[in-house]
mmCIF file of C-alpha atoms and ligand atoms in Angstrom:
data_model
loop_
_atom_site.group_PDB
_atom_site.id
_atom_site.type_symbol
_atom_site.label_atom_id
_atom_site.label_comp_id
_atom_site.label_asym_id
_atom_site.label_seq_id
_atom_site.Cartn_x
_atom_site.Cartn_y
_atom_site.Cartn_z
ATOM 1 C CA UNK A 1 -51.009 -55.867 52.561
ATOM 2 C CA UNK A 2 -54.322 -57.904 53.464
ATOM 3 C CA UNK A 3 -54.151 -61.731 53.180
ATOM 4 C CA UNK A 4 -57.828 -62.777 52.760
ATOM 5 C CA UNK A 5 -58.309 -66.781 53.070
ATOM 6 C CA UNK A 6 -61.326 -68.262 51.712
ATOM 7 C CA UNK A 7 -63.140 -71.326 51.786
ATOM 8 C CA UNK A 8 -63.092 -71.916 48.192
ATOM 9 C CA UNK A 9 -62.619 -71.070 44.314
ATOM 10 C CA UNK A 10 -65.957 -70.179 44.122
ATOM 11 C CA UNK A 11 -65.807 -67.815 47.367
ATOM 12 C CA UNK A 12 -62.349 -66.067 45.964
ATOM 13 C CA UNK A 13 -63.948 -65.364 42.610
ATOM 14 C CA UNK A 14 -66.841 -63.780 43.875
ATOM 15 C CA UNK A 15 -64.612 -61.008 46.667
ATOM 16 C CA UNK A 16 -61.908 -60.141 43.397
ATOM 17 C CA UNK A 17 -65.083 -59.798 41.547
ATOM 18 C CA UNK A 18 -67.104 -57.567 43.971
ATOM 19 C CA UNK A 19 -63.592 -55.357 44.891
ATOM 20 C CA UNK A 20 -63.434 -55.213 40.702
ATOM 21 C CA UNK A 21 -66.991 -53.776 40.241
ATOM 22 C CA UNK A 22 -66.472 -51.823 43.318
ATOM 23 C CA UNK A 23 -63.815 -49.615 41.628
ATOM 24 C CA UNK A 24 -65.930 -49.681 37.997
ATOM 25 C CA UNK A 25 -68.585 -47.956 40.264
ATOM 26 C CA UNK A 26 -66.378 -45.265 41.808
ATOM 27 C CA UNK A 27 -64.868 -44.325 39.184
ATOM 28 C CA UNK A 28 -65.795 -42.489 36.049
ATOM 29 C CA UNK A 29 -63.402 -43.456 33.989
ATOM 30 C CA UNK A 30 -62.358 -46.959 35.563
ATOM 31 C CA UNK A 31 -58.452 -48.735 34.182
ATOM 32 C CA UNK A 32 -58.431 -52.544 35.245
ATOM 33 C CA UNK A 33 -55.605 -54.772 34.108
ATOM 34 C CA UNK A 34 -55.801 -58.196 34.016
ATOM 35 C CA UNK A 35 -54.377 -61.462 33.459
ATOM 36 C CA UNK A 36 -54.705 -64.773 31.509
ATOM 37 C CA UNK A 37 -54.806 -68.077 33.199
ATOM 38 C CA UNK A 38 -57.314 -70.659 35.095
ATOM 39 C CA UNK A 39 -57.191 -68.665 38.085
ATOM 40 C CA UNK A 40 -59.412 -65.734 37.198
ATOM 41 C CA UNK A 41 -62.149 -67.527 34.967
ATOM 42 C CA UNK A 42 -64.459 -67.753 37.864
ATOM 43 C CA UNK A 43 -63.729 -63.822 38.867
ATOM 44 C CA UNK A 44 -64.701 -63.052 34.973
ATOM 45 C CA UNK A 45 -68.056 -65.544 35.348
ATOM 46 C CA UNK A 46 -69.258 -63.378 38.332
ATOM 47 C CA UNK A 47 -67.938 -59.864 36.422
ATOM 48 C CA UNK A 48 -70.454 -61.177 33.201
ATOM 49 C CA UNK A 49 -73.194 -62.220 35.998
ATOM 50 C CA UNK A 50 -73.011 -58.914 37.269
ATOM 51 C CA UNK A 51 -73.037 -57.091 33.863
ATOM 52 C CA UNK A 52 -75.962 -59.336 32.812
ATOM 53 C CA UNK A 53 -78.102 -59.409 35.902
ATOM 54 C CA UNK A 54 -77.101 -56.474 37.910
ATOM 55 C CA UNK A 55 -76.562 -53.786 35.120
ATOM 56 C CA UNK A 56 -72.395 -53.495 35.809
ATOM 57 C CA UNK A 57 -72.174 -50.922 33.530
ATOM 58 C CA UNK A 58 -68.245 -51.237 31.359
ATOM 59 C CA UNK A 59 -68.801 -48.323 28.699
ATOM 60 C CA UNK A 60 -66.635 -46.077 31.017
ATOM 61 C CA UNK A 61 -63.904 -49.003 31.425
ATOM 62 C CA UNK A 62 -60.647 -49.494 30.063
ATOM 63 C CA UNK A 63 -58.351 -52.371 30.459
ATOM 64 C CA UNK A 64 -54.753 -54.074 30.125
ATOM 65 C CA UNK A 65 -53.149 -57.399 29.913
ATOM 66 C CA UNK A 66 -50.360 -58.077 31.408
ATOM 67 C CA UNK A 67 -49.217 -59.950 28.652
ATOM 68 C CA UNK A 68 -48.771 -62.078 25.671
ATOM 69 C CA UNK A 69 -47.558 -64.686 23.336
ATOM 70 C CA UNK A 70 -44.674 -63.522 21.073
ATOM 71 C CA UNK A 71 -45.527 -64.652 17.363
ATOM 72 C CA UNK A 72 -49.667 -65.539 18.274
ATOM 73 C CA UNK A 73 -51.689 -63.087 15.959
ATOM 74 C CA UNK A 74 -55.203 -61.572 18.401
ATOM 75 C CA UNK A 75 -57.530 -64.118 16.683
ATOM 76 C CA UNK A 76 -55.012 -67.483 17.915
ATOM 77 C CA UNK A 77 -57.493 -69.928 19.981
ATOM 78 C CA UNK A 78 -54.302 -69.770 22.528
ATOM 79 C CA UNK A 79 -53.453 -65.836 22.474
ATOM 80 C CA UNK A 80 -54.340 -63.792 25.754
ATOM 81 C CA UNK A 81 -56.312 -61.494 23.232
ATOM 82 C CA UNK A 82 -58.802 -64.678 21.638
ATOM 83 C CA UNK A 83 -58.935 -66.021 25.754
ATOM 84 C CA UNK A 84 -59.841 -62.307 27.569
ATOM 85 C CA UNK A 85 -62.281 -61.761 24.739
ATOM 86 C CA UNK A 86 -64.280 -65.291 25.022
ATOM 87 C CA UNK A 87 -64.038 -65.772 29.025
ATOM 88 C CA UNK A 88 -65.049 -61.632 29.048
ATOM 89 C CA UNK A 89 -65.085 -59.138 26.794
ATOM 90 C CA UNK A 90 -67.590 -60.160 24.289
ATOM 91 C CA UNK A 91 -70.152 -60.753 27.096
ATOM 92 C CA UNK A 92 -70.050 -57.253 28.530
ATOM 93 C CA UNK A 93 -70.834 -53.535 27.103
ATOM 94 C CA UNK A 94 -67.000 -52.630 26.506
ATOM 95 C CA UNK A 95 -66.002 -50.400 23.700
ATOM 96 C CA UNK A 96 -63.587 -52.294 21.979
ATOM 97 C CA UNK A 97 -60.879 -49.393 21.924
ATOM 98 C CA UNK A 98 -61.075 -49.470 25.402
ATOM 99 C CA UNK A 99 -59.572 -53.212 25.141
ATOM 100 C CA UNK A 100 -55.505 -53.130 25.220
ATOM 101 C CA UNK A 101 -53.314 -56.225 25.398
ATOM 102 C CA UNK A 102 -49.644 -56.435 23.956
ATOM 103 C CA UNK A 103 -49.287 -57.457 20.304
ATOM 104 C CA UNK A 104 -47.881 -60.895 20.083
ATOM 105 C CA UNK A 105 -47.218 -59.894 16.363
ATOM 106 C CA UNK A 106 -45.854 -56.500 16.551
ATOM 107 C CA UNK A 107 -42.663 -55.749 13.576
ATOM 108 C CA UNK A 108 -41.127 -54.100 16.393
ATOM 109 C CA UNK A 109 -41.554 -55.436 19.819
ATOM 110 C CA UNK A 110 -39.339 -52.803 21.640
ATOM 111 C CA UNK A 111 -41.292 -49.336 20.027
ATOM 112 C CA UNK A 112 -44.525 -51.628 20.684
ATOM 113 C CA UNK A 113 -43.824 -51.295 24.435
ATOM 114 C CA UNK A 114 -43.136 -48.158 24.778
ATOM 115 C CA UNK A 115 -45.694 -47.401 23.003
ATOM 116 C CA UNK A 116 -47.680 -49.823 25.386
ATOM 117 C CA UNK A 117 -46.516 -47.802 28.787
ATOM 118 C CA UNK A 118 -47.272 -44.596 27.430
ATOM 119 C CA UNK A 119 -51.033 -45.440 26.646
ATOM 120 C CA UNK A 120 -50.967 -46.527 30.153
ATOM 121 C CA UNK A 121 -49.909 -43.645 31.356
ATOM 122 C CA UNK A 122 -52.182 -42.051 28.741
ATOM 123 C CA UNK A 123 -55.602 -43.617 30.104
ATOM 124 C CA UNK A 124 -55.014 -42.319 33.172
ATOM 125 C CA UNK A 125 -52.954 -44.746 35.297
ATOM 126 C CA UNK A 126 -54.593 -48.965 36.111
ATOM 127 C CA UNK A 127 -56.476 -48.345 39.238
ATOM 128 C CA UNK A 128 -56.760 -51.996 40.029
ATOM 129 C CA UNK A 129 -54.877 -54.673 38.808
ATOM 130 C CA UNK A 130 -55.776 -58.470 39.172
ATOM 131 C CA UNK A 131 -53.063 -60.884 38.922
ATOM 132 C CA UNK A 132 -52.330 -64.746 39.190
ATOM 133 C CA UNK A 133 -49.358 -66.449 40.335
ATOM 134 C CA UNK A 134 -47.097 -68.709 38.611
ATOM 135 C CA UNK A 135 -46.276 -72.130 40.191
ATOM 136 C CA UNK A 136 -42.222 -70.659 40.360
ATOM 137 C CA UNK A 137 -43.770 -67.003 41.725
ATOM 138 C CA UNK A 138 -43.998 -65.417 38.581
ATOM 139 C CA UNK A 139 -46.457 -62.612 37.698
ATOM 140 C CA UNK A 140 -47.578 -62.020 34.371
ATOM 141 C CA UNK A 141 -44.424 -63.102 32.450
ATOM 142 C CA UNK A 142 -41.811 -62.093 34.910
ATOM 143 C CA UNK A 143 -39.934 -65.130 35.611
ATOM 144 C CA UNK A 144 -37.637 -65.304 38.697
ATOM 145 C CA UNK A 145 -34.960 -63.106 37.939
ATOM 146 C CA UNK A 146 -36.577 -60.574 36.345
ATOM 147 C CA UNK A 147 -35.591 -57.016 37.683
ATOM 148 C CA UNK A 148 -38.341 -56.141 40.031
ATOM 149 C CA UNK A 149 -38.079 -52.595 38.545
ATOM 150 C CA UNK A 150 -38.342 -53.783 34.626
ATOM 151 C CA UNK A 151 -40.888 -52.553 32.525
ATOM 152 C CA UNK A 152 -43.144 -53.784 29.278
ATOM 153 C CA UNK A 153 -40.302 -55.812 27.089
ATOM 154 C CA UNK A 154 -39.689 -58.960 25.526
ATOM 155 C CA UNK A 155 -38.831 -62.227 28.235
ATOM 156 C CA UNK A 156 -37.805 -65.401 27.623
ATOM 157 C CA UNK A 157 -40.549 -68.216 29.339
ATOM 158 C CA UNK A 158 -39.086 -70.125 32.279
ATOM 159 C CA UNK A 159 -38.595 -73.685 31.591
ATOM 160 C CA UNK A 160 -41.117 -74.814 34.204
ATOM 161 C CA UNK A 161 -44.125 -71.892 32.452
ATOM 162 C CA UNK A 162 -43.390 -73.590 29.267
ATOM 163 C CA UNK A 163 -44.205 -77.381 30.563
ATOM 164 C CA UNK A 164 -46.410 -75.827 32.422
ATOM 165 C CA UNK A 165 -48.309 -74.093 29.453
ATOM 166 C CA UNK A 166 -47.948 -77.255 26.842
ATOM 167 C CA UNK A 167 -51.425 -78.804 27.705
ATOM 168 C CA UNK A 168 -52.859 -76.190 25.347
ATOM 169 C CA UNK A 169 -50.846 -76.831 22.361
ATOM 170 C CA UNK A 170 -50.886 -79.845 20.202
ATOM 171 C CA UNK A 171 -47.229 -80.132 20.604
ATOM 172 C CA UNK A 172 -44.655 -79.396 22.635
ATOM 173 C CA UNK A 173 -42.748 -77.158 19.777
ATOM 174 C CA UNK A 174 -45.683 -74.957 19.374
ATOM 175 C CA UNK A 175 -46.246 -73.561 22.397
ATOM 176 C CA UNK A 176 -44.183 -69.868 22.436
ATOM 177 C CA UNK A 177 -41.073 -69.485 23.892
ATOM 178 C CA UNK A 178 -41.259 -65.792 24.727
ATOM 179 C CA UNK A 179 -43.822 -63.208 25.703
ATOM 180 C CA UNK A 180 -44.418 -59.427 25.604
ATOM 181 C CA UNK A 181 -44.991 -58.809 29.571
ATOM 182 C CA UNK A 182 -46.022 -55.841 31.354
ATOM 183 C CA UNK A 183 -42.445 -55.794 34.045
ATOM 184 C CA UNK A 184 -42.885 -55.736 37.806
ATOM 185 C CA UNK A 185 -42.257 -52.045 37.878
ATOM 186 C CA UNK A 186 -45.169 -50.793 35.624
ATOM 187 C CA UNK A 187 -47.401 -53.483 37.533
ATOM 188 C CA UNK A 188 -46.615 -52.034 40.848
ATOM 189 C CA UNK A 189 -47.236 -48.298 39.507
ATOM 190 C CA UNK A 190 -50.853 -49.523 39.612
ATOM 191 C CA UNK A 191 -53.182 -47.886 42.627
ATOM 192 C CA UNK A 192 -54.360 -51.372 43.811
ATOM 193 C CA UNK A 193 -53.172 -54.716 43.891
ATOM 194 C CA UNK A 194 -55.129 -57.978 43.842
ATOM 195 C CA UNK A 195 -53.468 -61.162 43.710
ATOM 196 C CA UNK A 196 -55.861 -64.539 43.531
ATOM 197 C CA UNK A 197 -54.378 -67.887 43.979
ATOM 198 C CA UNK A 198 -56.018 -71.141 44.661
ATOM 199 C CA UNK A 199 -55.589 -75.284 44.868
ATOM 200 C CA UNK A 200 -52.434 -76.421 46.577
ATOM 201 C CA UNK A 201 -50.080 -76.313 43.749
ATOM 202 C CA UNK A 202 -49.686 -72.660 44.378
ATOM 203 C CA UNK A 203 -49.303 -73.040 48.286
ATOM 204 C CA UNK A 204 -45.494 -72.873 48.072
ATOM 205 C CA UNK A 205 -45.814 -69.475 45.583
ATOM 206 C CA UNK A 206 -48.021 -68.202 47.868
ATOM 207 C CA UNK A 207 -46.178 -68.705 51.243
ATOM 208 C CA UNK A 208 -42.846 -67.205 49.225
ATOM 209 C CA UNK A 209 -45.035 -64.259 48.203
ATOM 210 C CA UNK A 210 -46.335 -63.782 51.473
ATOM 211 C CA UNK A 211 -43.546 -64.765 54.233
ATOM 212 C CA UNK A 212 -40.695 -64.865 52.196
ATOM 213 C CA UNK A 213 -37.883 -62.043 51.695
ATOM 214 C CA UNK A 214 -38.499 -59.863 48.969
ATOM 215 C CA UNK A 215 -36.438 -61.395 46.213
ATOM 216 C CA UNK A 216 -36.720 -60.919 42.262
ATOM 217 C CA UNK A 217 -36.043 -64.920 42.260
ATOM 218 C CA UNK A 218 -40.034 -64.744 43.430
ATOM 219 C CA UNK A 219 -41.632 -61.907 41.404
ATOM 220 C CA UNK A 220 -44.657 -61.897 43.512
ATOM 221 C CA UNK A 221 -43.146 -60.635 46.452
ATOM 222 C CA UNK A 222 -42.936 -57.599 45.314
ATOM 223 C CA UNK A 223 -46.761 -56.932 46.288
ATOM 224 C CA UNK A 224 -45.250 -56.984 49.483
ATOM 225 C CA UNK A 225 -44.083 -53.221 48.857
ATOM 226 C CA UNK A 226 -47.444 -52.147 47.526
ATOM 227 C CA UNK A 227 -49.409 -50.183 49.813
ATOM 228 C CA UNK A 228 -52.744 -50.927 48.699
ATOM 229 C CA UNK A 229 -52.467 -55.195 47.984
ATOM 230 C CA UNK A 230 -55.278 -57.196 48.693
ATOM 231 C CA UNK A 231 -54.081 -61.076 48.115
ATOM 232 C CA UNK A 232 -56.951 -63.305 48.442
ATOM 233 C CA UNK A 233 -56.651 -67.355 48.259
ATOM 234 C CA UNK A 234 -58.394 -70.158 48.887
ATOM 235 C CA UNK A 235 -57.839 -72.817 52.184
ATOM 236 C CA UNK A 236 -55.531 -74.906 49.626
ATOM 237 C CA UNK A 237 -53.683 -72.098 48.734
ATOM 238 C CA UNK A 238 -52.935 -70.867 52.009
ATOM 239 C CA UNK A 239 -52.271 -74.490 53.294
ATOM 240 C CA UNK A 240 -48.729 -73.458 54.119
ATOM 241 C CA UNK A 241 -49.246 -70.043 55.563
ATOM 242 C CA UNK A 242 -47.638 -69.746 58.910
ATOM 243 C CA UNK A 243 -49.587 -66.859 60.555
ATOM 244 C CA UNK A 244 -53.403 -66.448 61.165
ATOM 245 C CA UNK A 245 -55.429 -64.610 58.613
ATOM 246 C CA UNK A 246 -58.341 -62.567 57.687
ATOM 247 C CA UNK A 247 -61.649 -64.041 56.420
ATOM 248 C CA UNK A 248 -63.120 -60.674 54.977
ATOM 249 C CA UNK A 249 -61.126 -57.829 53.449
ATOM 250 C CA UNK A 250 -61.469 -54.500 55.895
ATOM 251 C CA UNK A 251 -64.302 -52.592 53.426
ATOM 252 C CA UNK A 252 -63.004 -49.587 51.974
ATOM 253 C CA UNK A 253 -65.613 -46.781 51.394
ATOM 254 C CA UNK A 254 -64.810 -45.523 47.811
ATOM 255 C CA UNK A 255 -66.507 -41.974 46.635
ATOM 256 C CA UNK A 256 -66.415 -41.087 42.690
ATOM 257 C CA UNK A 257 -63.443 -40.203 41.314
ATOM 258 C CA UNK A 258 -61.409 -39.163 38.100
HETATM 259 C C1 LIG B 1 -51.074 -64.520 32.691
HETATM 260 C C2 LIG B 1 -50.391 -64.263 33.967
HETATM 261 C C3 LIG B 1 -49.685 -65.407 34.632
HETATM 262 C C4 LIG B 1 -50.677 -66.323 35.341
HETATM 263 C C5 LIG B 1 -49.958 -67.457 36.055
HETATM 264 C C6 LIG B 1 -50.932 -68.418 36.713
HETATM 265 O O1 LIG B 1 -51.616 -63.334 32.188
HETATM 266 O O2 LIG B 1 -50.383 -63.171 34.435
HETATM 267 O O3 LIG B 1 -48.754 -64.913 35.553
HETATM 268 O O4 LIG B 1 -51.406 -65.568 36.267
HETATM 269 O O5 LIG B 1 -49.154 -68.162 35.159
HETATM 270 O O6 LIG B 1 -51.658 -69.107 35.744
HETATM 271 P P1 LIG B 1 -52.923 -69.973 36.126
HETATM 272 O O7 LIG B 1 -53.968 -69.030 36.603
HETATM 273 O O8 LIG B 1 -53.337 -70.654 34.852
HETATM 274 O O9 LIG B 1 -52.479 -70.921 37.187
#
């Protein structure tokens, strides 16, 4: 596990980017998943600036969410679907059935995720997956308590997720009470782990993640067990980190694969 602390949101951003077009390059049939949220909007800006300016080509690419709103239909201005397409997909060359994220409106949630980890499996496996962290130590959708071995399924939002989440619905009522969620266990089954976290509200998270016993009371420390995590944060962030850290990630020499 390598604990990278940056100056800033804009420094983070660009490193999960770079380590993201890394793999697209090495690979010839790149899987990504990725998550919703505030925390990787800047990583997606420097993905698009690097697709627009740089050629980053994403014909090749595949992805996943982690997860998504239970009753939000794909075109919803709050679905995970309507927020990965405007903050990235429609600005880079992706084939649009190369895009997968759970359906929020699926008749029958339970085949739908099966169906869900088999087309992982199918694609060839995520190579990379990006996550954020919750302001409880969630990741995706898995709240504490979730069995750090579940898989894609059905959870119930935590309380603190739902306040949490209300800023982007008119009301408090409207704002969805459970997701679809990609579970701890098929996140960790992915080849690489990077977790992004800044501002102080997630320094608690993020020292629990980090320093803390693995417990399924904080879902992120499972990355802990992962032996390819790269968890990169801003000063903030890491404000109540005990031990010294790195400043740059050890660079990994990647040859084509798959
Ligand atoms: C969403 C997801 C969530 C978020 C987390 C942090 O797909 O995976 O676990 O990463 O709730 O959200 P932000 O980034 O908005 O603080």
């Amino acid at each position: 596990m390598e604990v990278v602390v940056k100056k800033d949101y804009d420094e983070i951003s660009k490193l999960a980017a770079k380590m993201i077009a890394d793999v697209i390059k090495s690979k010839t049939k790149p899987v990504l998943g990725f998550p919703t949220g505030s925390t990787p909007i800047g990583t997606y800006k420097e993905l698009i600036r690097l697709h627009k300016e740089e050629g980053l080509d994403w014909s090749k690419v595949s992805t996943f969410n982690l997860d998504e709103y239970v009753g939000l239909e794909p075109k919803h201005d709050q679905s995970c679907y309507y927020f990965m397409w405007e903050n990235l997909f429609k600005h880079i060359n992706i084939r649009k059935e190369s895009i997968h994220a759970p359906n929020g409106v699926a008749k029958d949630i339970v085949a739908f995720c099966k169906w869900y980890e088999d087309e992982i499996i199918k694609t060839g496996g995520i190579d990379v997956q990006l996550l954020g962290i919750g302001g409880n130590g969630h990741i995706a959708f898995n709240e504490p308590g979730s069995s750090l071995g579940s898989r894609t399924r059905i959870k119930t939002l935590a309380k603190e997720t739902i306040k949490d989440n209300a800023r982007f619905f008119k009301t408090s009522d409207e704002v969805p009470k459970y997701a679809i969620t990609m579970g701890i266990g098929t996140i960790i089954e992915a080849r690489e782990l990077i977790l992004l976290a800044n501002k102080e509200t997630k320094a608690d998270a993020i020292s629990k993640a980090i320093e803390g016993p693995i417990t399924a009371m904080v879902p992120a420390t499972v990355v802990q067990m992962h032996p390819r995590t790269t968890i990169i944060v801003d000063k903030p962030a890491a404000s109540k980190l005990t031990r010294e850290y790195i400043a740059e990630p050890r660079v990994l020499k990647t040859t084509k694969t798959n």
